[in-house]
PDB file of C-alpha atoms and ligand atoms in Angstrom:
ATOM      1  CA  UNK L   1     -21.836  -9.564   7.733  1.00 94.00           C
ATOM      2  CA  UNK L   2     -22.754  -8.017   4.355  1.00 97.00           C
ATOM      3  CA  UNK L   3     -26.206  -9.523   3.843  1.00 95.00           C
ATOM      4  CA  UNK L   4     -28.481  -7.009   2.058  1.00 94.00           C
ATOM      5  CA  UNK L   5     -25.440  -4.943   1.051  1.00 98.00           C
ATOM      6  CA  UNK L   6     -24.450  -4.265  -2.544  1.00 98.00           C
ATOM      7  CA  UNK L   7     -21.064  -3.242  -3.826  1.00 98.00           C
ATOM      8  CA  UNK L   8     -18.662  -3.045  -6.730  1.00 98.00           C
ATOM      9  CA  UNK L   9     -15.051  -4.155  -7.058  1.00 98.00           C
ATOM     10  CA  UNK L  10     -12.991  -2.518  -9.805  1.00 98.00           C
ATOM     11  CA  UNK L  11      -9.935  -4.214 -11.291  1.00 98.00           C
ATOM     12  CA  UNK L  12     -10.237  -7.953 -11.872  1.00 97.00           C
ATOM     13  CA  UNK L  13      -7.741  -9.203 -14.453  1.00 95.00           C
ATOM     14  CA  UNK L  14      -7.507 -12.827 -13.330  1.00 94.00           C
ATOM     15  CA  UNK L  15      -7.666 -15.175 -10.332  1.00 95.00           C
ATOM     16  CA  UNK L  16      -4.477 -13.693  -8.857  1.00 96.00           C
ATOM     17  CA  UNK L  17      -5.837 -10.128  -8.841  1.00 97.00           C
ATOM     18  CA  UNK L  18      -6.235  -8.607  -5.387  1.00 98.00           C
ATOM     19  CA  UNK L  19      -9.642  -7.474  -6.676  1.00 98.00           C
ATOM     20  CA  UNK L  20     -10.576 -11.143  -7.028  1.00 97.00           C
ATOM     21  CA  UNK L  21      -9.421 -12.086  -3.500  1.00 98.00           C
ATOM     22  CA  UNK L  22     -11.442  -9.125  -2.229  1.00 98.00           C
ATOM     23  CA  UNK L  23     -14.456 -10.277  -4.260  1.00 98.00           C
ATOM     24  CA  UNK L  24     -14.188 -13.748  -2.690  1.00 97.00           C
ATOM     25  CA  UNK L  25     -14.103 -12.302   0.832  1.00 97.00           C
ATOM     26  CA  UNK L  26     -17.029  -9.931   0.187  1.00 98.00           C
ATOM     27  CA  UNK L  27     -19.072 -12.666  -1.494  1.00 97.00           C
ATOM     28  CA  UNK L  28     -18.454 -15.081   1.384  1.00 96.00           C
ATOM     29  CA  UNK L  29     -19.986 -12.459   3.706  1.00 97.00           C
ATOM     30  CA  UNK L  30     -23.200 -12.424   1.637  1.00 96.00           C
ATOM     31  CA  UNK L  31     -22.778  -9.226  -0.407  1.00 97.00           C
ATOM     32  CA  UNK L  32     -24.416  -8.783  -3.784  1.00 97.00           C
ATOM     33  CA  UNK L  33     -21.597  -7.768  -6.098  1.00 97.00           C
ATOM     34  CA  UNK L  34     -20.538  -6.339  -9.425  1.00 97.00           C
ATOM     35  CA  UNK L  35     -16.949  -6.707 -10.622  1.00 97.00           C
ATOM     36  CA  UNK L  36     -15.245  -4.835 -13.432  1.00 97.00           C
ATOM     37  CA  UNK L  37     -12.530  -5.771 -15.880  1.00 97.00           C
ATOM     38  CA  UNK L  38     -10.780  -3.605 -18.425  1.00 95.00           C
ATOM     39  CA  UNK L  39      -9.446  -5.895 -21.091  1.00 89.00           C
ATOM     40  CA  UNK L  40     -11.994  -7.611 -23.354  1.00 89.00           C
ATOM     41  CA  UNK L  41      -9.389 -10.371 -23.875  1.00 90.00           C
ATOM     42  CA  UNK L  42     -10.009 -11.447 -20.251  1.00 86.00           C
ATOM     43  CA  UNK L  43     -13.807 -11.215 -20.487  1.00 86.00           C
ATOM     44  CA  UNK L  44     -14.617 -14.872 -21.126  1.00 91.00           C
ATOM     45  CA  UNK L  45     -12.313 -16.145 -18.402  1.00 92.00           C
ATOM     46  CA  UNK L  46     -13.578 -13.656 -15.827  1.00 91.00           C
ATOM     47  CA  UNK L  47     -17.230 -14.439 -16.552  1.00 89.00           C
ATOM     48  CA  UNK L  48     -16.451 -18.172 -16.186  1.00 92.00           C
ATOM     49  CA  UNK L  49     -14.548 -17.584 -12.935  1.00 92.00           C
ATOM     50  CA  UNK L  50     -17.396 -15.451 -11.562  1.00 89.00           C
ATOM     51  CA  UNK L  51     -20.002 -18.045 -12.502  1.00 88.00           C
ATOM     52  CA  UNK L  52     -18.126 -21.046 -11.131  1.00 89.00           C
ATOM     53  CA  UNK L  53     -16.345 -20.070  -7.955  1.00 85.00           C
ATOM     54  CA  UNK L  54     -18.752 -17.848  -6.052  1.00 90.00           C
ATOM     55  CA  UNK L  55     -22.036 -18.852  -4.441  1.00 83.00           C
ATOM     56  CA  UNK L  56     -23.891 -15.829  -5.810  1.00 88.00           C
ATOM     57  CA  UNK L  57     -22.752 -14.875  -9.321  1.00 91.00           C
ATOM     58  CA  UNK L  58     -21.653 -11.222  -9.508  1.00 95.00           C
ATOM     59  CA  UNK L  59     -22.450  -8.883 -12.379  1.00 96.00           C
ATOM     60  CA  UNK L  60     -19.390  -8.565 -14.629  1.00 95.00           C
ATOM     61  CA  UNK L  61     -18.993  -5.187 -16.302  1.00 96.00           C
ATOM     62  CA  UNK L  62     -16.443  -3.860 -18.778  1.00 96.00           C
ATOM     63  CA  UNK L  63     -14.930  -0.588 -17.527  1.00 97.00           C
ATOM     64  CA  UNK L  64     -11.868   1.299 -18.687  1.00 98.00           C
ATOM     65  CA  UNK L  65     -11.679   4.137 -16.173  1.00 98.00           C
ATOM     66  CA  UNK L  66     -10.284   6.529 -18.784  1.00 98.00           C
ATOM     67  CA  UNK L  67     -13.430   6.135 -20.926  1.00 97.00           C
ATOM     68  CA  UNK L  68     -16.243   8.358 -19.622  1.00 97.00           C
ATOM     69  CA  UNK L  69     -18.865   6.596 -21.736  1.00 97.00           C
ATOM     70  CA  UNK L  70     -17.989   3.245 -20.166  1.00 97.00           C
ATOM     71  CA  UNK L  71     -18.174   4.783 -16.677  1.00 98.00           C
ATOM     72  CA  UNK L  72     -21.600   6.296 -17.481  1.00 98.00           C
ATOM     73  CA  UNK L  73     -22.824   2.957 -18.807  1.00 98.00           C
ATOM     74  CA  UNK L  74     -21.551   1.204 -15.685  1.00 98.00           C
ATOM     75  CA  UNK L  75     -23.372   3.663 -13.409  1.00 98.00           C
ATOM     76  CA  UNK L  76     -26.584   3.083 -15.343  1.00 98.00           C
ATOM     77  CA  UNK L  77     -26.200  -0.705 -15.123  1.00 98.00           C
ATOM     78  CA  UNK L  78     -25.693  -0.502 -11.351  1.00 98.00           C
ATOM     79  CA  UNK L  79     -28.681   1.810 -10.943  1.00 98.00           C
ATOM     80  CA  UNK L  80     -30.886  -0.574 -12.951  1.00 98.00           C
ATOM     81  CA  UNK L  81     -29.644  -3.759 -11.282  1.00 97.00           C
ATOM     82  CA  UNK L  82     -29.084  -2.731  -7.639  1.00 97.00           C
ATOM     83  CA  UNK L  83     -30.763   0.677  -7.223  1.00 97.00           C
ATOM     84  CA  UNK L  84     -28.147   1.640  -4.596  1.00 97.00           C
ATOM     85  CA  UNK L  85     -24.594   0.854  -3.509  1.00 98.00           C
ATOM     86  CA  UNK L  86     -23.114   0.342  -0.045  1.00 98.00           C
ATOM     87  CA  UNK L  87     -19.451   0.080  -0.969  1.00 98.00           C
ATOM     88  CA  UNK L  88     -16.938   0.437  -3.775  1.00 98.00           C
ATOM     89  CA  UNK L  89     -13.461  -1.097  -3.967  1.00 98.00           C
ATOM     90  CA  UNK L  90     -10.919   0.524  -6.309  1.00 98.00           C
ATOM     91  CA  UNK L  91      -8.168  -1.986  -7.120  1.00 98.00           C
ATOM     92  CA  UNK L  92      -6.710  -0.394 -10.218  1.00 98.00           C
ATOM     93  CA  UNK L  93      -3.234   0.789 -11.166  1.00 98.00           C
ATOM     94  CA  UNK L  94      -1.203   1.221 -14.311  1.00 98.00           C
ATOM     95  CA  UNK L  95       2.228   2.462 -15.358  1.00 98.00           C
ATOM     96  CA  UNK L  96       4.043   1.663 -18.599  1.00 96.00           C
ATOM     97  CA  UNK L  97       6.652  -1.097 -18.276  1.00 95.00           C
ATOM     98  CA  UNK L  98       9.408   1.320 -19.294  1.00 96.00           C
ATOM     99  CA  UNK L  99       8.574   3.499 -16.273  1.00 97.00           C
ATOM    100  CA  UNK L 100       8.987   0.612 -13.835  1.00 96.00           C
ATOM    101  CA  UNK L 101      12.723   0.106 -14.296  1.00 96.00           C
ATOM    102  CA  UNK L 102      15.840   2.229 -14.084  1.00 95.00           C
ATOM    103  CA  UNK L 103      16.115   5.728 -12.690  1.00 97.00           C
ATOM    104  CA  UNK L 104      13.003   7.674 -11.656  1.00 98.00           C
ATOM    105  CA  UNK L 105      14.498  10.837 -13.146  1.00 98.00           C
ATOM    106  CA  UNK L 106      13.863   9.399 -16.611  1.00 98.00           C
ATOM    107  CA  UNK L 107      10.070   9.237 -16.117  1.00 98.00           C
ATOM    108  CA  UNK L 108       8.431  10.541 -19.301  1.00 98.00           C
ATOM    109  CA  UNK L 109       5.718  13.217 -19.230  1.00 98.00           C
ATOM    110  CA  UNK L 110       3.206  10.895 -20.894  1.00 98.00           C
ATOM    111  CA  UNK L 111       4.140   8.033 -18.587  1.00 98.00           C
ATOM    112  CA  UNK L 112       3.720  10.277 -15.544  1.00 98.00           C
ATOM    113  CA  UNK L 113       0.305  11.580 -16.639  1.00 98.00           C
ATOM    114  CA  UNK L 114      -1.011   8.132 -17.559  1.00 98.00           C
ATOM    115  CA  UNK L 115       0.077   6.581 -14.258  1.00 98.00           C
ATOM    116  CA  UNK L 116      -1.510   9.471 -12.342  1.00 98.00           C
ATOM    117  CA  UNK L 117      -4.747   9.372 -14.328  1.00 98.00           C
ATOM    118  CA  UNK L 118      -5.369   5.643 -14.022  1.00 98.00           C
ATOM    119  CA  UNK L 119      -3.843   4.940 -10.606  1.00 98.00           C
ATOM    120  CA  UNK L 120      -4.837   8.070  -8.668  1.00 98.00           C
ATOM    121  CA  UNK L 121      -7.350  10.360 -10.425  1.00 98.00           C
ATOM    122  CA  UNK L 122      -9.681   7.449 -11.230  1.00 98.00           C
ATOM    123  CA  UNK L 123     -10.517   7.176  -7.524  1.00 98.00           C
ATOM    124  CA  UNK L 124     -11.852  10.748  -7.680  1.00 98.00           C
ATOM    125  CA  UNK L 125     -13.799  10.296 -10.925  1.00 98.00           C
ATOM    126  CA  UNK L 126     -15.308   6.936  -9.925  1.00 98.00           C
ATOM    127  CA  UNK L 127     -16.281   8.181  -6.455  1.00 98.00           C
ATOM    128  CA  UNK L 128     -18.032  11.165  -8.073  1.00 98.00           C
ATOM    129  CA  UNK L 129     -19.783   9.002 -10.677  1.00 98.00           C
ATOM    130  CA  UNK L 130     -21.074   6.533  -8.076  1.00 98.00           C
ATOM    131  CA  UNK L 131     -21.956   9.097  -5.407  1.00 98.00           C
ATOM    132  CA  UNK L 132     -25.677   9.238  -6.345  1.00 98.00           C
ATOM    133  CA  UNK L 133     -25.843   5.481  -5.703  1.00 98.00           C
ATOM    134  CA  UNK L 134     -24.232   5.667  -2.247  1.00 98.00           C
ATOM    135  CA  UNK L 135     -27.578   6.827  -0.918  1.00 97.00           C
ATOM    136  CA  UNK L 136     -27.372   5.549   2.644  1.00 96.00           C
ATOM    137  CA  UNK L 137     -23.711   6.341   3.342  1.00 97.00           C
ATOM    138  CA  UNK L 138     -21.131   3.666   2.612  1.00 98.00           C
ATOM    139  CA  UNK L 139     -17.508   2.706   2.287  1.00 98.00           C
ATOM    140  CA  UNK L 140     -14.930   3.420  -0.421  1.00 99.00           C
ATOM    141  CA  UNK L 141     -11.715   1.391  -0.332  1.00 99.00           C
ATOM    142  CA  UNK L 142      -8.627   1.717  -2.524  1.00 99.00           C
ATOM    143  CA  UNK L 143      -5.288  -0.086  -2.673  1.00 98.00           C
ATOM    144  CA  UNK L 144      -1.977   1.666  -2.162  1.00 98.00           C
ATOM    145  CA  UNK L 145       1.584   0.573  -1.458  1.00 98.00           C
ATOM    146  CA  UNK L 146       4.488   1.505   0.814  1.00 98.00           C
ATOM    147  CA  UNK L 147       6.306   2.920  -2.246  1.00 98.00           C
ATOM    148  CA  UNK L 148       4.187   6.058  -1.631  1.00 98.00           C
ATOM    149  CA  UNK L 149       6.333   7.058   1.321  1.00 98.00           C
ATOM    150  CA  UNK L 150       9.570   5.041   0.921  1.00 97.00           C
ATOM    151  CA  UNK L 151      11.780   4.602  -2.114  1.00 97.00           C
ATOM    152  CA  UNK L 152      11.304   1.115  -3.546  1.00 96.00           C
ATOM    153  CA  UNK L 153      13.668   0.266  -6.433  1.00 95.00           C
ATOM    154  CA  UNK L 154      11.936   0.424  -9.855  1.00 97.00           C
ATOM    155  CA  UNK L 155       8.537   1.387  -8.360  1.00 97.00           C
ATOM    156  CA  UNK L 156       9.294   4.933  -9.549  1.00 98.00           C
ATOM    157  CA  UNK L 157       6.288   6.849 -10.920  1.00 98.00           C
ATOM    158  CA  UNK L 158       3.898   4.405  -9.292  1.00 98.00           C
ATOM    159  CA  UNK L 159       5.223   5.507  -5.884  1.00 98.00           C
ATOM    160  CA  UNK L 160       4.369   9.107  -6.778  1.00 98.00           C
ATOM    161  CA  UNK L 161       0.896   8.041  -7.962  1.00 98.00           C
ATOM    162  CA  UNK L 162       0.337   6.135  -4.699  1.00 98.00           C
ATOM    163  CA  UNK L 163       1.366   9.214  -2.681  1.00 99.00           C
ATOM    164  CA  UNK L 164      -1.284  11.184  -4.613  1.00 99.00           C
ATOM    165  CA  UNK L 165      -3.796   8.374  -4.079  1.00 99.00           C
ATOM    166  CA  UNK L 166      -3.271   8.463  -0.298  1.00 99.00           C
ATOM    167  CA  UNK L 167      -3.778  12.252  -0.275  1.00 99.00           C
ATOM    168  CA  UNK L 168      -6.942  11.762  -2.359  1.00 99.00           C
ATOM    169  CA  UNK L 169      -8.212   9.325   0.283  1.00 99.00           C
ATOM    170  CA  UNK L 170      -7.898  12.038   2.956  1.00 99.00           C
ATOM    171  CA  UNK L 171      -9.554  14.769   0.853  1.00 99.00           C
ATOM    172  CA  UNK L 172     -12.413  12.490  -0.193  1.00 99.00           C
ATOM    173  CA  UNK L 173     -12.872  11.330   3.408  1.00 99.00           C
ATOM    174  CA  UNK L 174     -13.316  14.961   4.441  1.00 98.00           C
ATOM    175  CA  UNK L 175     -15.681  15.762   1.512  1.00 98.00           C
ATOM    176  CA  UNK L 176     -17.849  12.692   1.966  1.00 98.00           C
ATOM    177  CA  UNK L 177     -17.809  12.331   5.761  1.00 98.00           C
ATOM    178  CA  UNK L 178     -20.992  14.417   6.205  1.00 98.00           C
ATOM    179  CA  UNK L 179     -22.804  11.899   3.954  1.00 98.00           C
ATOM    180  CA  UNK L 180     -21.561   9.050   6.205  1.00 98.00           C
ATOM    181  CA  UNK L 181     -19.356   7.765   3.402  1.00 98.00           C
ATOM    182  CA  UNK L 182     -15.977   6.539   4.652  1.00 98.00           C
ATOM    183  CA  UNK L 183     -12.865   6.457   2.465  1.00 99.00           C
ATOM    184  CA  UNK L 184      -9.809   4.348   3.326  1.00 99.00           C
ATOM    185  CA  UNK L 185      -6.810   2.699   1.685  1.00 99.00           C
ATOM    186  CA  UNK L 186      -5.316  -0.725   2.238  1.00 98.00           C
ATOM    187  CA  UNK L 187      -1.568  -0.985   1.855  1.00 98.00           C
ATOM    188  CA  UNK L 188      -0.711  -4.634   1.165  1.00 98.00           C
ATOM    189  CA  UNK L 189       2.740  -6.150   1.136  1.00 97.00           C
ATOM    190  CA  UNK L 190       3.868  -7.645  -2.176  1.00 97.00           C
ATOM    191  CA  UNK L 191       1.645 -10.300  -3.782  1.00 97.00           C
ATOM    192  CA  UNK L 192       2.473 -12.074  -7.027  1.00 96.00           C
ATOM    193  CA  UNK L 193      -0.056 -10.568  -9.480  1.00 97.00           C
ATOM    194  CA  UNK L 194       0.011  -9.510 -13.125  1.00 94.00           C
ATOM    195  CA  UNK L 195       0.720  -5.838 -12.308  1.00 95.00           C
ATOM    196  CA  UNK L 196       3.328  -6.662  -9.672  1.00 95.00           C
ATOM    197  CA  UNK L 197       5.233  -8.846 -12.129  1.00 93.00           C
ATOM    198  CA  UNK L 198       5.557  -5.782 -14.384  1.00 93.00           C
ATOM    199  CA  UNK L 199       7.920  -4.176 -11.843  1.00 94.00           C
ATOM    200  CA  UNK L 200      11.523  -5.054 -12.653  1.00 91.00           C
ATOM    201  CA  UNK L 201      13.041  -7.384 -10.038  1.00 91.00           C
ATOM    202  CA  UNK L 202       9.699  -8.108  -8.343  1.00 92.00           C
ATOM    203  CA  UNK L 203      10.361 -11.813  -7.720  1.00 90.00           C
ATOM    204  CA  UNK L 204      13.630 -11.162  -5.878  1.00 90.00           C
ATOM    205  CA  UNK L 205      11.900  -8.439  -3.919  1.00 88.00           C
ATOM    206  CA  UNK L 206       9.156 -10.849  -2.835  1.00 91.00           C
ATOM    207  CA  UNK L 207      11.789 -13.215  -1.397  1.00 90.00           C
ATOM    208  CA  UNK L 208      13.606 -10.404   0.403  1.00 90.00           C
ATOM    209  CA  UNK L 209      10.434  -9.048   2.029  1.00 90.00           C
ATOM    210  CA  UNK L 210       9.419 -12.550   3.121  1.00 89.00           C
ATOM    211  CA  UNK L 211      12.408 -12.688   5.501  1.00 90.00           C
ATOM    212  CA  UNK L 212      11.894  -9.196   6.894  1.00 95.00           C
ATOM    213  CA  UNK L 213       8.248  -9.089   7.923  1.00 97.00           C
ATOM    214  CA  UNK L 214       7.364  -9.145  11.625  1.00 97.00           C
ATOM    215  CA  UNK L 215       5.238 -12.254  11.026  1.00 97.00           C
ATOM    216  CA  UNK L 216       8.061 -13.982   9.151  1.00 95.00           C
ATOM    217  CA  UNK L 217       6.185 -14.516   5.889  1.00 95.00           C
ATOM    218  CA  UNK L 218       4.564 -12.689   3.013  1.00 96.00           C
ATOM    219  CA  UNK L 219       0.850 -12.002   2.949  1.00 97.00           C
ATOM    220  CA  UNK L 220      -1.798 -13.727   0.845  1.00 97.00           C
ATOM    221  CA  UNK L 221      -4.447 -12.111  -1.339  1.00 98.00           C
ATOM    222  CA  UNK L 222      -7.160 -13.400   0.958  1.00 98.00           C
ATOM    223  CA  UNK L 223      -5.634 -11.536   3.917  1.00 98.00           C
ATOM    224  CA  UNK L 224      -6.101  -8.358   1.873  1.00 98.00           C
ATOM    225  CA  UNK L 225      -9.643  -9.512   0.970  1.00 98.00           C
ATOM    226  CA  UNK L 226     -10.613 -10.052   4.595  1.00 98.00           C
ATOM    227  CA  UNK L 227      -9.343  -6.603   5.636  1.00 98.00           C
ATOM    228  CA  UNK L 228     -11.329  -5.099   2.751  1.00 98.00           C
ATOM    229  CA  UNK L 229     -14.352  -6.966   4.114  1.00 98.00           C
ATOM    230  CA  UNK L 230     -13.782  -5.300   7.505  1.00 98.00           C
ATOM    231  CA  UNK L 231     -13.546  -1.872   5.833  1.00 98.00           C
ATOM    232  CA  UNK L 232     -16.707  -2.454   3.768  1.00 98.00           C
ATOM    233  CA  UNK L 233     -18.654  -3.611   6.819  1.00 98.00           C
ATOM    234  CA  UNK L 234     -20.130  -1.618   9.700  1.00 97.00           C
ATOM    235  CA  UNK L 235     -17.425  -3.034  11.982  1.00 98.00           C
ATOM    236  CA  UNK L 236     -15.136  -0.244  10.703  1.00 98.00           C
ATOM    237  CA  UNK L 237     -17.771   2.504  11.001  1.00 98.00           C
ATOM    238  CA  UNK L 238     -15.460   4.743  13.055  1.00 98.00           C
ATOM    239  CA  UNK L 239     -12.560   4.641  10.565  1.00 98.00           C
ATOM    240  CA  UNK L 240     -12.064   7.045   7.656  1.00 98.00           C
ATOM    241  CA  UNK L 241      -9.190   8.737   5.830  1.00 99.00           C
ATOM    242  CA  UNK L 242      -6.735   6.023   6.914  1.00 98.00           C
ATOM    243  CA  UNK L 243      -4.077   3.883   5.288  1.00 98.00           C
ATOM    244  CA  UNK L 244      -4.197   0.406   6.813  1.00 98.00           C
ATOM    245  CA  UNK L 245      -1.173  -1.839   6.250  1.00 98.00           C
ATOM    246  CA  UNK L 246      -1.783  -5.485   5.443  1.00 98.00           C
ATOM    247  CA  UNK L 247       1.891  -6.352   5.158  1.00 98.00           C
ATOM    248  CA  UNK L 248       2.623  -8.815   7.969  1.00 98.00           C
ATOM    249  CA  UNK L 249       4.281  -5.914   9.802  1.00 98.00           C
ATOM    250  CA  UNK L 250       6.953  -5.134   7.194  1.00 97.00           C
ATOM    251  CA  UNK L 251       6.502  -1.353   7.496  1.00 97.00           C
ATOM    252  CA  UNK L 252       7.252  -1.255  11.244  1.00 97.00           C
ATOM    253  CA  UNK L 253      10.637  -2.970  11.027  1.00 96.00           C
ATOM    254  CA  UNK L 254      13.928  -1.064  11.291  1.00 94.00           C
ATOM    255  CA  UNK L 255      16.529  -3.578  10.110  1.00 87.00           C
TER     256      UNK L 255
HETATM  257  P1  NAP E 301      -3.804  -6.755 -11.231  1.00 84.10           P
HETATM  258  O1  NAP E 301      -4.459  -8.042 -11.028  1.00 84.10           O
HETATM  259  O2  NAP E 301      -2.994  -6.590 -12.468  1.00 84.10           O
HETATM  260  O3  NAP E 301      -4.885  -5.585 -11.098  1.00 84.10           O
HETATM  261  C1  NAP E 301      -4.702  -4.301 -11.619  1.00 84.10           C
HETATM  262  C2  NAP E 301      -5.963  -3.971 -12.351  1.00 84.10           C
HETATM  263  O4  NAP E 301      -5.962  -2.613 -12.838  1.00 84.10           O
HETATM  264  C3  NAP E 301      -6.149  -4.874 -13.571  1.00 84.10           C
HETATM  265  O5  NAP E 301      -7.420  -5.462 -13.520  1.00 84.10           O
HETATM  266  C4  NAP E 301      -6.043  -3.894 -14.720  1.00 84.10           C
HETATM  267  O6  NAP E 301      -6.776  -4.283 -15.873  1.00 84.10           O
HETATM  268  C5  NAP E 301      -6.642  -2.659 -14.078  1.00 84.10           C
HETATM  269  N1  NAP E 301      -6.474  -1.484 -14.917  1.00 84.10           N
HETATM  270  C6  NAP E 301      -5.357  -0.981 -15.474  1.00 84.10           C
HETATM  271  N2  NAP E 301      -5.658   0.080 -16.264  1.00 84.10           N
HETATM  272  C7  NAP E 301      -7.004   0.244 -16.192  1.00 84.10           C
HETATM  273  C8  NAP E 301      -7.940   1.144 -16.784  1.00 84.10           C
HETATM  274  N3  NAP E 301      -7.565   2.117 -17.634  1.00 84.10           N
HETATM  275  N4  NAP E 301      -9.264   1.016 -16.472  1.00 84.10           N
HETATM  276  C9  NAP E 301      -9.685   0.039 -15.637  1.00 84.10           C
HETATM  277  N5  NAP E 301      -8.853  -0.853 -15.053  1.00 84.10           N
HETATM  278  C10 NAP E 301      -7.537  -0.755 -15.337  1.00 84.10           C
HETATM  279  O7  NAP E 301      -2.776  -6.424 -10.029  1.00 84.10           O
HETATM  280  P2  NAP E 301      -3.017  -6.234  -8.460  1.00 84.10           P
HETATM  281  O8  NAP E 301      -1.684  -6.429  -7.860  1.00 84.10           O
HETATM  282  O9  NAP E 301      -4.156  -7.053  -8.004  1.00 84.10           O
HETATM  283  O10 NAP E 301      -3.338  -4.679  -8.345  1.00 84.10           O
HETATM  284  C11 NAP E 301      -4.506  -4.186  -7.713  1.00 84.10           C
HETATM  285  C12 NAP E 301      -4.163  -2.974  -6.853  1.00 84.10           C
HETATM  286  O11 NAP E 301      -3.378  -3.401  -5.740  1.00 84.10           O
HETATM  287  C13 NAP E 301      -3.343  -1.904  -7.573  1.00 84.10           C
HETATM  288  O12 NAP E 301      -3.767  -0.629  -7.151  1.00 84.10           O
HETATM  289  C14 NAP E 301      -1.943  -2.174  -7.044  1.00 84.10           C
HETATM  290  O13 NAP E 301      -1.099  -1.050  -7.122  1.00 84.10           O
HETATM  291  C15 NAP E 301      -2.273  -2.539  -5.619  1.00 84.10           C
HETATM  292  N6  NAP E 301      -1.210  -3.219  -4.872  1.00 84.10           N
HETATM  293  C16 NAP E 301      -0.688  -4.370  -5.338  1.00 84.10           C
HETATM  294  C17 NAP E 301       0.325  -4.987  -4.621  1.00 84.10           C
HETATM  295  C18 NAP E 301       0.949  -6.263  -5.120  1.00 84.10           C
HETATM  296  O14 NAP E 301       2.047  -6.603  -4.663  1.00 84.10           O
HETATM  297  N7  NAP E 301       0.313  -7.013  -6.000  1.00 84.10           N
HETATM  298  C19 NAP E 301       0.810  -4.426  -3.420  1.00 84.10           C
HETATM  299  C20 NAP E 301       0.243  -3.238  -2.963  1.00 84.10           C
HETATM  300  C21 NAP E 301      -0.771  -2.629  -3.707  1.00 84.10           C
HETATM  301  P3  NAP E 301      -5.981  -4.994 -17.125  1.00 84.10           P
HETATM  302  O15 NAP E 301      -5.064  -6.010 -16.546  1.00 84.10           O
HETATM  303  O16 NAP E 301      -7.069  -5.532 -17.943  1.00 84.10           O
HETATM  304  O17 NAP E 301      -5.224  -3.860 -17.765  1.00 84.10           O
END
């Protein structure tokens, strides 16, 4: 489905990362890929994982989205290695641990700005940086969460950042539509990842949601990966500016 297509997935920390499940789905469809990681401590493990578990080894690139030099270097590497891009997946979020517990009203100014910069604004800056490579149109996909529109205990500032991210998806979709570049968000249900475990009470939450989904169980990373594959492929060519839930139907339930 993605033969002769090239793309990049931002945000691999480890094997549990949604970015990694997405990478597996995209790679299984034949895409040529680059993946990014932010923490040099994870570098060796990620390179090993990339070399061992995928048929075609992806490029692995260090990229802290708050560092313009690293973003410039990444763009150059992609230009030199691929020459063009067909899709980009943004699977990045951050909020300080202290912001992900207790009352939202106590959100600090610094904590608010950092969460917004990394979790929302980075979609704008990365889309702009990679735009010259999306030469033949393409697909941009980001990951949001239901906490953007409903109050989820302890999700706090991240819910506000996700609301901004979803608005960014609509504005970018309108800006980039004339270039045949589509922009959409996936909204997965809870999955046990490094970031998710940083939210106070996450494990209990996972169990609660499990019983309340329409499908009667939580989702897996690969279900998110396969929906990302659909959004990166031409099968979704008529869809842009949308938030697509991959939550086993949790968001439609009343009680
Ligand atoms: P994850 O594995 O921890 O991925 C989050 C990634 O963001 C990590 O690779 C992290 O890198 C990266 N990141 C943080 N700050 C960064 C920076 N300054 N520059 C570049 N990368 C940075 O957790 P995940 O659950 O897969 O999260 C991926 C996305 O899915 C996030 O947008 C999250 O909000 C969303 N999502 C997750 C769930 C869930 O339940 N897991 C549900 C809905 C939506 P380091 O670890 O190296 O800092």
